Amino acid sequence: MIRIIINGAFGKMGMLATQTLREQSDFQVIAELSHKDDLANALKTLKPDVLLDLTNADAIQDIMPIIIQSKISTVIGTTGLSAESIENYKKHADAQKQGIILAPNFSIGVLLMMKYAADAAHFFHEAEIVEMHHRAKVDAPSGTAARTARMMAENIKAVPIHSVRLSGKMAHQQVIFGGQGECLTLQHDALNRECFMPGLLIACRAVSQLDHFVEGLENILWPSK
Ligand code: NAP
């Protein structure tokens, strides 16, 4: 049985994750925390096997030192940590053999799309990305589109990204490759937050077996040699 604490349990992702984890026979949700709770004290007294953090970009800045201090195996689904702080916390976690999975995207479909796009970029020399999201999404281009373009950059230097913000859309991305007499389109459609749950469960199961920091769920799903 994996005893797990969820931090940020009353947010949109936190509530769905809590419900999903409660439905699993190998997890026991032992605490659901909000910003009003004392995370450091909860980790010290309840000693969970795993902490799952689903808070926000501001909160995670103060939460990371508590996670490192606790040495508890942790899955961080929260986005917004800078590359510099990730590098810093990776050093600490690796040195003290703490398992941490930082997974900015739990969607297995998105991760596969990025992997296939990076593969296809070896063979096609032109590509453009079209990402479409609901109107409430403030940032553009999306983090997923920017990351996909970075993963293709070794072979296709400048990948234009087109961002569409429209009512009726959820989260969609096409990577369109142009070739000689042919084109290839990779498409992913996220219909709701349920798409994050299979990957979230994989991360929460895997993390207690880890003794180091892993950035990106893809490195758990298909580790490079
Ligand atoms: P949300 O609805 O705003 O939920 C965040 C929750 O965190 C709120 O309930 C907030 O409520 C709580 N919180 C804030 N500060 C806290 C603190 N110091 N300690 C404990 N709880 C705190 O956001 P969301 O849509 O659920 O997303 C949560 C995070 O997951 C975001 O960073 C988002 O970008 C990310 N996300 C990741 C994935 C993925 O695949 N990895 C997918 C979707 C979203 P209180 O202030 O009331 O406690």
CSV table of C-alpha atoms and ligand atoms in Angstrom, one decimal:
chain,number,residue,atom,x,y,z
A,1,MET,CA,0.0,0.0,0.0
A,2,ILE,CA,1.4,3.4,-1.0
A,3,ARG,CA,0.5,6.0,1.6
A,4,ILE,CA,0.2,9.3,-0.2
A,5,ILE,CA,-0.4,13.0,0.7
A,6,ILE,CA,-1.8,15.4,-1.8
A,7,ASN,CA,-0.8,19.0,-1.5
A,8,GLY,CA,-3.1,21.4,-3.4
A,9,ALA,CA,-5.9,18.8,-3.0
A,10,PHE,CA,-8.7,21.2,-3.4
A,11,GLY,CA,-7.7,22.6,-6.8
A,12,LYS,CA,-9.0,21.4,-10.1
A,13,MET,CA,-6.2,18.8,-10.6
A,14,GLY,CA,-6.0,18.1,-6.9
A,15,MET,CA,-9.6,17.1,-6.6
A,16,LEU,CA,-9.5,14.8,-9.6
A,17,ALA,CA,-6.2,13.2,-8.5
A,18,THR,CA,-7.6,12.6,-5.0
A,19,GLN,CA,-10.7,10.9,-6.4
A,20,THR,CA,-8.6,8.8,-8.8
A,21,LEU,CA,-6.1,7.8,-6.1
A,22,ARG,CA,-8.9,6.8,-3.7
A,23,GLU,CA,-10.2,4.4,-6.4
A,24,GLN,CA,-6.9,2.5,-6.5
A,25,SER,CA,-6.5,-0.5,-4.3
A,26,ASP,CA,-2.7,0.1,-3.9
A,27,PHE,CA,-2.9,3.7,-2.7
A,28,GLN,CA,-4.1,5.1,0.7
A,29,VAL,CA,-4.7,8.9,0.7
A,30,ILE,CA,-3.6,9.8,4.2
A,31,ALA,CA,-4.0,13.6,4.0
A,32,GLU,CA,-5.4,16.3,1.6
A,33,LEU,CA,-3.6,19.7,2.2
A,34,SER,CA,-4.3,23.3,1.2
A,35,HIS,CA,-2.3,26.4,1.7
A,36,LYS,CA,-3.7,26.6,5.3
A,37,ASP,CA,-2.0,23.4,6.3
A,38,ASP,CA,1.6,23.0,7.6
A,39,LEU,CA,3.2,20.8,4.9
A,40,ALA,CA,6.5,20.4,6.7
A,41,ASN,CA,4.8,19.2,9.9
A,42,ALA,CA,2.4,16.9,8.0
A,43,LEU,CA,5.4,15.2,6.3
A,44,LYS,CA,7.2,14.9,9.6
A,45,THR,CA,4.4,13.4,11.5
A,46,LEU,CA,2.5,11.3,8.9
A,47,LYS,CA,5.6,10.1,7.1
A,48,PRO,CA,3.9,9.3,3.7
A,49,ASP,CA,5.6,7.1,1.2
A,50,VAL,CA,4.8,9.7,-1.5
A,51,LEU,CA,3.9,13.4,-1.7
A,52,LEU,CA,2.0,14.6,-4.7
A,53,ASP,CA,2.1,18.4,-5.3
A,54,LEU,CA,-0.5,20.1,-7.5
A,55,THR,CA,-0.4,23.7,-6.3
A,56,ASN,CA,0.7,26.6,-8.4
A,57,ALA,CA,3.7,28.4,-9.8
A,58,ASP,CA,4.1,30.8,-6.8
A,59,ALA,CA,3.5,28.3,-4.1
A,60,ILE,CA,6.0,25.7,-5.4
A,61,GLN,CA,8.9,28.2,-4.9
A,62,ASP,CA,8.4,27.9,-1.1
A,63,ILE,CA,7.3,24.2,-1.2
A,64,MET,CA,10.4,22.9,-2.9
A,65,PRO,CA,12.8,23.5,0.0
A,66,ILE,CA,10.3,21.7,2.3
A,67,ILE,CA,10.2,18.7,-0.1
A,68,ILE,CA,14.0,18.6,-0.2
A,69,GLN,CA,14.3,18.9,3.6
A,70,SER,CA,11.8,16.0,4.1
A,71,LYS,CA,13.7,13.6,1.8
A,72,ILE,CA,10.2,12.1,0.9
A,73,SER,CA,9.6,10.6,-2.5
A,74,THR,CA,7.6,13.3,-4.4
A,75,VAL,CA,5.7,13.8,-7.7
A,76,ILE,CA,5.5,17.4,-8.7
A,77,GLY,CA,2.8,18.0,-11.3
A,78,THR,CA,2.9,21.8,-10.6
A,79,THR,CA,4.3,23.9,-13.4
A,80,GLY,CA,6.4,27.1,-13.2
A,81,LEU,CA,9.8,26.1,-11.7
A,82,SER,CA,12.7,27.8,-13.6
A,83,ALA,CA,15.4,25.8,-15.3
A,84,GLU,CA,17.9,27.2,-12.8
A,85,SER,CA,15.9,26.0,-9.7
A,86,ILE,CA,15.2,22.6,-11.2
A,87,GLU,CA,19.0,22.2,-11.7
A,88,ASN,CA,19.6,23.2,-8.1
A,89,TYR,CA,16.9,20.9,-6.6
A,90,LYS,CA,18.1,18.0,-8.8
A,91,LYS,CA,21.6,18.3,-7.3
A,92,HIS,CA,20.1,18.1,-3.7
A,93,ALA,CA,17.8,15.2,-4.5
A,94,ASP,CA,20.4,13.2,-6.3
A,95,ALA,CA,23.0,13.8,-3.4
A,96,GLN,CA,20.6,12.5,-0.8
A,97,LYS,CA,19.1,9.8,-3.0
A,98,GLN,CA,15.6,11.2,-2.9
A,99,GLY,CA,13.2,10.1,-5.6
A,100,ILE,CA,11.5,13.1,-7.3
A,101,ILE,CA,9.5,13.1,-10.5
A,102,LEU,CA,8.9,16.6,-11.9
A,103,ALA,CA,6.2,16.0,-14.5
A,104,PRO,CA,4.9,19.3,-16.1
A,105,ASN,CA,2.7,17.1,-18.4
A,106,PHE,CA,1.1,13.8,-17.3
A,107,SER,CA,-0.7,13.2,-20.6
A,108,ILE,CA,0.8,10.1,-22.2
A,109,GLY,CA,-0.7,11.2,-25.6
A,110,VAL,CA,1.1,14.6,-25.4
A,111,LEU,CA,4.4,12.9,-24.5
A,112,LEU,CA,4.1,10.4,-27.3
A,113,MET,CA,3.3,13.3,-29.8
A,114,MET,CA,6.4,15.1,-28.7
A,115,LYS,CA,8.5,11.9,-29.1
A,116,TYR,CA,7.1,11.2,-32.5
A,117,ALA,CA,7.6,14.8,-33.6
A,118,ALA,CA,11.2,14.7,-32.6
A,119,ASP,CA,11.6,11.4,-34.5
A,120,ALA,CA,9.9,12.8,-37.6
A,121,ALA,CA,12.1,15.9,-37.6
A,122,HIS,CA,15.0,13.6,-38.6
A,123,PHE,CA,13.3,13.0,-41.9
A,124,PHE,CA,11.3,16.1,-42.7
A,125,HIS,CA,13.0,19.5,-42.9
A,126,GLU,CA,9.9,21.8,-42.7
A,127,ALA,CA,7.3,21.8,-40.0
A,128,GLU,CA,4.8,24.1,-38.3
A,129,ILE,CA,2.8,23.7,-35.1
A,130,VAL,CA,-0.8,24.8,-34.6
A,131,GLU,CA,-2.0,24.8,-31.0
A,132,MET,CA,-5.6,25.5,-30.1
A,133,HIS,CA,-6.9,26.2,-26.6
A,134,HIS,CA,-10.0,27.5,-24.8
A,135,ARG,CA,-10.3,31.3,-24.6
A,136,ALA,CA,-9.3,31.4,-20.9
A,137,LYS,CA,-5.8,30.2,-21.6
A,138,VAL,CA,-3.7,33.4,-21.1
A,139,ASP,CA,-0.3,32.2,-22.3
A,140,ALA,CA,0.6,31.7,-26.0
A,141,PRO,CA,2.3,29.7,-27.4
A,142,SER,CA,1.5,26.9,-25.0
A,143,GLY,CA,4.3,25.3,-23.0
A,144,THR,CA,3.7,22.0,-24.8
A,145,ALA,CA,4.0,23.7,-28.2
A,146,ALA,CA,7.2,25.5,-27.2
A,147,ARG,CA,8.6,22.2,-25.8
A,148,THR,CA,7.7,20.3,-28.9
A,149,ALA,CA,9.5,22.9,-31.1
A,150,ARG,CA,12.6,22.6,-28.8
A,151,MET,CA,12.6,18.8,-29.2
A,152,MET,CA,12.6,19.2,-33.0
A,153,ALA,CA,15.2,22.0,-33.0
A,154,GLU,CA,18.2,19.8,-33.5
A,155,ASN,CA,16.9,19.0,-37.0
A,156,ILE,CA,14.5,21.8,-37.8
A,157,LYS,CA,15.8,25.1,-36.5
A,158,ALA,CA,12.8,27.4,-36.7
A,159,VAL,CA,9.4,25.8,-36.2
A,160,PRO,CA,6.6,28.5,-36.5
A,161,ILE,CA,3.9,28.1,-33.8
A,162,HIS,CA,0.4,29.3,-34.5
A,163,SER,CA,-1.8,29.8,-31.4
A,164,VAL,CA,-5.6,29.8,-31.6
A,165,ARG,CA,-7.8,30.8,-28.6
A,166,LEU,CA,-11.4,30.0,-29.1
A,167,SER,CA,-14.6,29.1,-27.2
A,168,GLY,CA,-15.4,25.5,-27.6
A,169,LYS,CA,-11.8,24.4,-27.8
A,170,MET,CA,-10.1,22.5,-24.9
A,171,ALA,CA,-6.4,21.7,-25.7
A,172,HIS,CA,-5.3,20.6,-29.1
A,173,GLN,CA,-2.1,20.5,-31.0
A,174,GLN,CA,-1.1,19.6,-34.6
A,175,VAL,CA,2.5,19.2,-35.8
A,176,ILE,CA,2.5,19.4,-39.6
A,177,PHE,CA,5.5,18.2,-41.5
A,178,GLY,CA,6.1,19.1,-45.1
A,179,GLY,CA,8.1,16.9,-47.4
A,180,GLN,CA,8.7,16.1,-51.0
A,181,GLY,CA,5.3,15.3,-52.4
A,182,GLU,CA,3.9,14.4,-49.0
A,183,CYS,CA,3.0,15.8,-45.6
A,184,LEU,CA,2.6,14.2,-42.2
A,185,THR,CA,0.3,15.5,-39.5
A,186,LEU,CA,0.5,14.5,-35.8
A,187,GLN,CA,-2.5,15.5,-33.8
A,188,HIS,CA,-3.4,15.4,-30.1
A,189,ASP,CA,-6.7,16.4,-28.5
A,190,ALA,CA,-7.2,16.6,-24.8
A,191,LEU,CA,-10.9,16.6,-24.0
A,192,ASN,CA,-10.7,17.0,-20.2
A,193,ARG,CA,-8.4,16.6,-17.2
A,194,GLU,CA,-9.0,12.9,-17.1
A,195,CYS,CA,-6.2,12.6,-19.7
A,196,PHE,CA,-3.7,13.4,-17.0
A,197,MET,CA,-4.7,10.6,-14.6
A,198,PRO,CA,-3.1,7.5,-16.2
A,199,GLY,CA,0.3,9.3,-16.3
A,200,LEU,CA,-0.2,10.7,-12.8
A,201,LEU,CA,-0.7,7.2,-11.4
A,202,ILE,CA,2.4,5.8,-13.2
A,203,ALA,CA,4.5,8.6,-11.7
A,204,CYS,CA,3.1,8.1,-8.2
A,205,ARG,CA,3.7,4.3,-8.4
A,206,ALA,CA,7.2,4.8,-9.9
A,207,VAL,CA,8.6,7.5,-7.6
A,208,SER,CA,9.0,5.4,-4.4
A,209,GLN,CA,11.4,3.1,-6.4
A,210,LEU,CA,13.6,6.0,-7.5
A,211,ASP,CA,16.7,7.3,-5.8
A,212,HIS,CA,17.2,10.5,-7.9
A,213,PHE,CA,15.5,13.4,-9.6
A,214,VAL,CA,13.7,12.8,-12.9
A,215,GLU,CA,12.5,15.7,-15.1
A,216,GLY,CA,9.7,14.7,-17.5
A,217,LEU,CA,7.4,11.6,-17.2
A,218,GLU,CA,8.8,10.5,-20.6
A,219,ASN,CA,12.0,9.6,-18.8
A,220,ILE,CA,10.0,7.1,-16.8
A,221,LEU,CA,7.8,5.8,-19.7
A,222,TRP,CA,10.7,5.2,-22.1
A,223,PRO,CA,14.0,5.9,-20.3
A,224,SER,CA,17.0,6.7,-22.6
A,225,LYS,CA,20.0,4.4,-22.3
B,1,NAP,P1,-5.9,25.3,-9.2
B,1,NAP,O1,-7.3,24.8,-9.5
B,1,NAP,O2,-5.6,26.7,-9.1
B,1,NAP,O3,-5.4,24.5,-7.9
B,1,NAP,C1,-4.2,24.8,-7.2
B,1,NAP,C2,-4.5,24.6,-5.7
B,1,NAP,O4,-3.3,24.7,-5.0
B,1,NAP,C3,-5.6,25.5,-5.2
B,1,NAP,O5,-6.6,24.7,-4.6
B,1,NAP,C4,-4.9,26.2,-4.1
B,1,NAP,O6,-5.9,26.4,-3.1
B,1,NAP,C5,-3.7,25.3,-3.7
B,1,NAP,N1,-2.6,26.0,-3.1
B,1,NAP,C6,-2.1,27.2,-3.4
B,1,NAP,N2,-1.0,27.4,-2.7
B,1,NAP,C7,-0.8,26.3,-1.9
B,1,NAP,C8,0.1,26.0,-0.9
B,1,NAP,N3,1.1,26.8,-0.5
B,1,NAP,N4,0.0,24.8,-0.3
B,1,NAP,C9,-1.0,24.0,-0.6
B,1,NAP,N5,-1.9,24.2,-1.5
B,1,NAP,C10,-1.8,25.4,-2.2
B,1,NAP,O7,-4.9,24.7,-10.4
B,1,NAP,P2,-5.0,23.4,-11.2
B,1,NAP,O8,-5.6,23.6,-12.5
B,1,NAP,O9,-5.5,22.3,-10.3
B,1,NAP,O10,-3.4,23.1,-11.5
B,1,NAP,C11,-2.5,22.9,-10.4
B,1,NAP,C12,-1.1,22.9,-11.0
B,1,NAP,O11,-1.0,21.7,-11.9
B,1,NAP,C13,-0.7,24.1,-11.8
B,1,NAP,O12,0.6,24.4,-11.6
B,1,NAP,C14,-1.0,23.6,-13.3
B,1,NAP,O13,-0.2,24.4,-14.2
B,1,NAP,C15,-0.5,22.2,-13.1
B,1,NAP,N6,-1.0,21.3,-14.1
B,1,NAP,C16,-0.2,20.3,-14.4
B,1,NAP,C17,-0.6,19.3,-15.3
B,1,NAP,C18,0.3,18.1,-15.6
B,1,NAP,O14,0.0,17.3,-16.5
B,1,NAP,N7,1.4,18.0,-14.8
B,1,NAP,C19,-1.9,19.3,-15.9
B,1,NAP,C20,-2.7,20.4,-15.5
B,1,NAP,C21,-2.3,21.4,-14.6
B,1,NAP,P3,-5.7,27.0,-1.7
B,1,NAP,O15,-4.9,28.3,-1.9
B,1,NAP,O16,-7.1,27.3,-1.2
B,1,NAP,O17,-5.0,26.0,-0.9
